[in-house]
Amino acid sequence: MTTTHQNAAPPPAPPPGRPGVFERLAGFAYRRKWLALLLWVAVLVGVQVASSAISNDYRNDFSLPGTESQRATDLLTEHGSDRAGDTLDVVLHDESGLRRPEVESRVSGMLADAAELPHVVQAVSPYEDQAAISRDGTIGYGTLVLDVKSEAMSRTDVERIYETVTTIEGDGLRVELGGEAARALTEDEGGAAEGIGIMAALVILVFMFGTVIAAGLPVITAVFAVGSSIGAIALFSHLFTIADYTPYVMMLVGLGVGIDYALLIFARYRGELVSGHGSEQAARAALDAAGRTVFFSGCTVIVALLGLVALGIGALQGMALSVALTVLVTMVASLTLLPALLGLFGERFARQFTAKAAKRKARGKPASGEAWRRMGGAVQRHPVVSLVAAVAALLALAFPALGLRLGFADAGNDAPDSTSRQAYDLLSEGFGPGFNGPLVVVTDASGADGGAEQAAGAVSRVLNETPGVASATDPIPASEDGQLATVLAFPESSPQAEDTADLVSTLRDDVLPAVASDTGAEYLLGGPTAAAQDFSTTVAERMPLFVVLVVGGSMLLLMTVFRSVLI
């Protein structure tokens, strides 16, 4: 029988080992706080000044090598077609009728002026084609043919076009600008939404920590990291293709993970202070534990983002690399800038947090985080029930993904008062919902007996008899060598409708091959609507590879961390 002596001395503490890399990093940043802060300020100011001086060269790349819509675009470009670029629609509305002589004179003069603007190679008047004016004569459209794709049009050039076409408004005549390039006018410069998000996060953190200074440290860390990353990406855009929407994604991800990572470390730091450790010791302990979590969490996110590169889609590759850089810089800021800030305000935090903890204890209130600990204990006591409930909830949330259809937003999703949305609605009202998403059939007659117009005429007749096609235009010459012609097919359904996606597949799989076998010509289905379908199909086909790379890479990383396959 053995007895336990209450007054027995505790076993001697093991000799301290060599501090880990994160603990040493925290100690250095804490002691050299002013040096660390000055270095981060220099980085932020330096990249921002450089990016402002050099500006950015953001450019979108929606090319989809190997797809039919891309082959159609490449074919037009090879033959020197001015239709390789996109178009803008000058949409007109007048309740008194567009065929009045005074209205026709104003419209013709305006289109002549628009034809002289940069990137406009041709202005087609609605009075040149009877089909360009609705049956009741109140809605019509002129077409501005561009020499570049919509994504290559700068906002400044689009604004000049908009200002030119709207000069004739008045006396009942209304003018709106439609087309993909016109949607650039609906995009703001950003900042308002991000500012609201930062303020909301700050309010939540104030409630959590009870002090503005403590709540502000995670936000300051995130702002430094995101600001430095965006400045660097603006410079890199001169070397790599980076889409113009990338900075918004970087802000979204950077602020989210930046506050999250800093919060992990700061919450652990507060716990160490309440346990009685000094400020520097608490900072070193927090980085030794939570810092390791931040590091491997950031690496996992970076691996997942780099998996997007494997999709081989230009529009996503630059964005994925940019956001991965943002996460990397945010992770470094959390491990270096935050300890420096703790060194600056640490003594104040030590007094505040320990005093609040003492007051809670004196009032008999549970320690901070006690509710979460109780919930964790309940989960561990009932693991099967917790597991079943969690899996059931996840399956319920994931169930709608079975009906997921990939695609792009179009002008129909823009703000109701934007010119692109107004043009979209007018065209739908005057010519049907499918008019905003025409399918472009490019005819290559180089291997046919007749010319391009004859081969295109044959496909036009077939398209006009095809279910799901509201109408198809007559052949439009598309190259000076006479080898190419195009036909526009207008679906009965809207661009984002599932019926339109089915129509694209039907035309490619059944209708166009049958006509090609009769004429000997090659028919390629392109245009923005078909390109969106190709993009969605490409992403869906490569998704298994993406999942394998991301999940596989993340598992290897986690096995390295936990040294366990099961965990």
Coordinates of C-alpha atoms in Angstrom, one line a residue, residues 158-375:
V158 CA -14.9 53.5 -72.8
E159 CA -15.8 56.7 -70.9
R160 CA -14.9 58.7 -74.0
I161 CA -17.2 56.5 -76.1
Y162 CA -20.0 56.9 -73.6
E163 CA -19.6 60.6 -73.4
T164 CA -19.7 60.8 -77.2
V165 CA -22.8 58.7 -77.8
T166 CA -24.8 60.3 -75.0
T167 CA -24.3 63.9 -76.4
I168 CA -27.5 63.5 -78.5
E169 CA -29.8 62.6 -75.5
G170 CA -32.8 64.8 -75.0
D171 CA -36.2 65.6 -76.5
G172 CA -37.4 62.0 -75.7
L173 CA -34.3 60.3 -77.1
R174 CA -32.4 58.1 -74.6
V175 CA -29.0 56.5 -75.3
E176 CA -27.3 53.7 -73.4
L177 CA -24.0 51.9 -74.0
G178 CA -24.1 48.1 -73.9
G179 CA -21.5 45.3 -74.4
E180 CA -18.9 43.7 -72.2
A181 CA -16.5 46.7 -72.4
A182 CA -19.3 49.0 -71.2
R183 CA -19.5 47.1 -67.9
A184 CA -16.2 48.7 -66.9
L185 CA -18.2 51.9 -66.2
T186 CA -20.1 50.1 -63.4
E187 CA -17.0 49.2 -61.5
D188 CA -15.9 51.5 -58.7
E189 CA -12.4 52.0 -57.5
G190 CA -12.9 50.0 -54.4
G191 CA -12.2 51.1 -50.8
A192 CA -15.7 51.6 -49.4
A193 CA -16.5 48.0 -48.9
E194 CA -13.1 47.2 -47.6
G195 CA -13.3 50.1 -45.2
I196 CA -16.7 48.9 -43.9
G197 CA -15.2 45.4 -43.4
I198 CA -12.3 46.7 -41.4
M199 CA -14.5 48.8 -39.2
A200 CA -16.8 45.8 -38.6
A201 CA -13.8 43.7 -37.7
L202 CA -12.5 46.4 -35.4
V203 CA -15.8 46.6 -33.5
I204 CA -15.9 42.8 -33.0
L205 CA -12.3 42.8 -31.8
V206 CA -13.1 45.7 -29.3
F207 CA -15.9 43.6 -27.8
M208 CA -13.5 40.6 -27.6
F209 CA -10.5 42.4 -26.0
G210 CA -12.2 45.3 -24.4
T211 CA -9.7 47.9 -25.6
V212 CA -9.3 49.7 -28.9
I213 CA -5.5 49.4 -29.0
A214 CA -5.6 45.7 -28.5
A215 CA -8.3 45.3 -31.1
G216 CA -6.3 47.5 -33.5
L217 CA -3.1 45.4 -33.6
P218 CA -4.6 42.5 -35.8
V219 CA -6.1 45.1 -38.1
I220 CA -2.8 47.1 -38.4
T221 CA -0.9 43.9 -39.1
A222 CA -3.4 43.0 -41.9
V223 CA -3.3 46.5 -43.4
F224 CA 0.5 46.5 -43.6
A225 CA 0.6 43.1 -45.2
V226 CA -2.2 43.8 -47.8
G227 CA -0.8 47.3 -48.6
S228 CA 2.6 45.9 -49.3
S229 CA 1.3 43.0 -51.3
I230 CA -0.9 45.1 -53.6
G231 CA 2.0 47.5 -54.2
A232 CA 4.3 44.7 -55.2
I233 CA 1.7 43.1 -57.5
A234 CA 1.2 46.4 -59.3
L235 CA 4.9 46.3 -60.1
F236 CA 4.9 42.7 -61.1
S237 CA 2.0 43.3 -63.5
H238 CA 4.6 44.8 -65.9
L239 CA 6.3 41.4 -66.0
F240 CA 3.4 39.0 -65.7
T241 CA -0.2 38.9 -66.8
I242 CA -2.3 39.9 -63.8
A243 CA -6.1 40.6 -64.2
D244 CA -7.5 43.9 -63.1
Y245 CA -9.8 42.3 -60.5
T246 CA -6.9 40.7 -58.7
P247 CA -6.3 43.6 -56.1
Y248 CA -9.9 43.2 -54.9
V249 CA -9.4 39.5 -54.3
M250 CA -6.1 40.2 -52.6
M251 CA -7.8 42.7 -50.2
L252 CA -10.6 40.2 -49.5
V253 CA -8.2 37.3 -48.7
G254 CA -5.4 39.4 -47.2
L255 CA -7.6 41.2 -44.7
G256 CA -9.3 37.9 -43.7
V257 CA -6.3 35.8 -43.1
G258 CA -4.3 38.8 -41.7
I259 CA -6.8 39.4 -39.0
D260 CA -7.2 35.7 -38.4
Y261 CA -3.5 35.0 -38.0
A262 CA -2.8 38.0 -35.8
L263 CA -5.9 37.1 -33.7
L264 CA -4.6 33.5 -33.1
I265 CA -1.3 34.9 -31.8
F266 CA -2.7 37.7 -29.8
A267 CA -5.4 35.6 -28.1
R268 CA -2.6 33.2 -27.0
Y269 CA -0.5 36.1 -25.9
R270 CA -3.4 37.4 -23.7
G271 CA -3.8 33.9 -22.2
E272 CA -0.1 33.8 -21.3
L273 CA -0.3 37.3 -19.7
V274 CA -3.3 36.2 -17.6
S275 CA -1.4 33.1 -16.5
G276 CA 1.2 35.4 -14.9
H277 CA 3.9 35.6 -17.5
G278 CA 5.7 38.8 -18.3
S279 CA 5.1 40.6 -21.6
E280 CA 8.2 39.4 -23.5
Q281 CA 7.8 35.8 -22.1
A282 CA 4.1 35.8 -23.1
A283 CA 5.0 37.0 -26.6
R284 CA 7.7 34.3 -27.0
A285 CA 5.3 31.6 -25.8
A286 CA 2.5 32.8 -28.0
L287 CA 4.7 32.7 -31.1
D288 CA 6.2 29.3 -30.2
A289 CA 2.7 27.8 -30.1
A290 CA 0.3 29.9 -32.2
G291 CA 3.1 31.1 -34.5
R292 CA 3.7 27.5 -35.6
T293 CA -0.1 27.2 -36.3
V294 CA 0.0 30.4 -38.4
F295 CA 3.0 29.2 -40.4
F296 CA 1.6 25.8 -41.4
S297 CA -1.9 27.3 -41.9
G298 CA -0.4 29.9 -44.3
C299 CA 1.6 27.2 -46.1
T300 CA -1.6 25.1 -46.6
V301 CA -3.5 28.1 -48.1
I302 CA -0.6 28.8 -50.4
V303 CA -0.5 25.2 -51.6
A304 CA -4.3 25.4 -52.3
L305 CA -3.9 28.7 -54.3
L306 CA -1.0 27.3 -56.3
G307 CA -3.3 24.5 -57.3
L308 CA -5.2 27.0 -59.4
V309 CA -2.1 27.3 -61.6
A310 CA -2.6 23.7 -62.6
L311 CA -5.9 24.6 -64.3
G312 CA -3.9 26.3 -67.0
I313 CA -6.4 29.2 -67.4
G314 CA -4.6 32.5 -67.8
A315 CA -7.3 34.5 -66.1
L316 CA -6.8 32.4 -62.9
Q317 CA -3.0 31.8 -62.9
G318 CA -1.9 35.4 -62.2
M319 CA -4.6 35.9 -59.6
A320 CA -3.6 32.7 -57.8
L321 CA 0.0 33.7 -57.7
S322 CA -0.9 37.2 -56.5
V323 CA -3.1 36.0 -53.7
A324 CA -0.5 33.3 -52.7
L325 CA 2.0 36.2 -52.3
T326 CA -0.5 38.1 -50.2
V327 CA -0.9 35.1 -47.8
L328 CA 2.9 34.7 -47.6
V329 CA 3.4 38.4 -46.8
T330 CA 0.5 38.3 -44.3
M331 CA 2.1 35.3 -42.6
V332 CA 5.5 37.0 -42.3
A333 CA 3.8 40.2 -40.9
S334 CA 2.0 38.1 -38.3
L335 CA 5.3 36.5 -37.2
T336 CA 7.5 39.7 -37.2
L337 CA 5.4 42.9 -37.2
L338 CA 2.9 41.7 -34.5
P339 CA 5.6 40.8 -31.9
A340 CA 7.1 44.3 -32.5
L341 CA 3.7 45.8 -31.8
L342 CA 3.4 43.7 -28.7
G343 CA 6.8 45.0 -27.6
L344 CA 5.5 48.5 -28.0
F345 CA 2.3 48.1 -26.1
G346 CA 3.1 44.9 -24.0
E347 CA 3.4 46.5 -20.6
R348 CA 0.0 48.3 -21.0
F349 CA -1.6 45.0 -22.1
A350 CA -0.1 43.2 -19.1
R351 CA -1.7 45.6 -16.7
Q352 CA -5.1 45.7 -18.5
F353 CA -5.6 42.0 -19.0
T354 CA -4.4 40.8 -15.6
A355 CA -6.6 43.4 -13.9
K356 CA -9.6 42.3 -15.9
A357 CA -8.9 38.7 -15.1
A358 CA -8.6 39.5 -11.4
K359 CA -11.9 41.4 -11.4
R360 CA -13.7 38.4 -13.1
K361 CA -12.3 36.0 -10.6
A362 CA -13.3 38.3 -7.7
R363 CA -16.9 38.5 -9.0
G364 CA -17.1 34.7 -9.3
K365 CA -17.3 34.8 -13.1
P366 CA -15.8 32.0 -15.2
A367 CA -12.5 32.6 -16.8
S368 CA -12.4 33.9 -20.3
G369 CA -12.9 31.1 -22.8
E370 CA -14.5 28.8 -20.3
A371 CA -17.7 28.3 -22.4
W372 CA -15.6 27.1 -25.4
R373 CA -13.6 24.7 -23.1
R374 CA -16.9 23.3 -21.9
M375 CA -18.1 22.8 -25.4

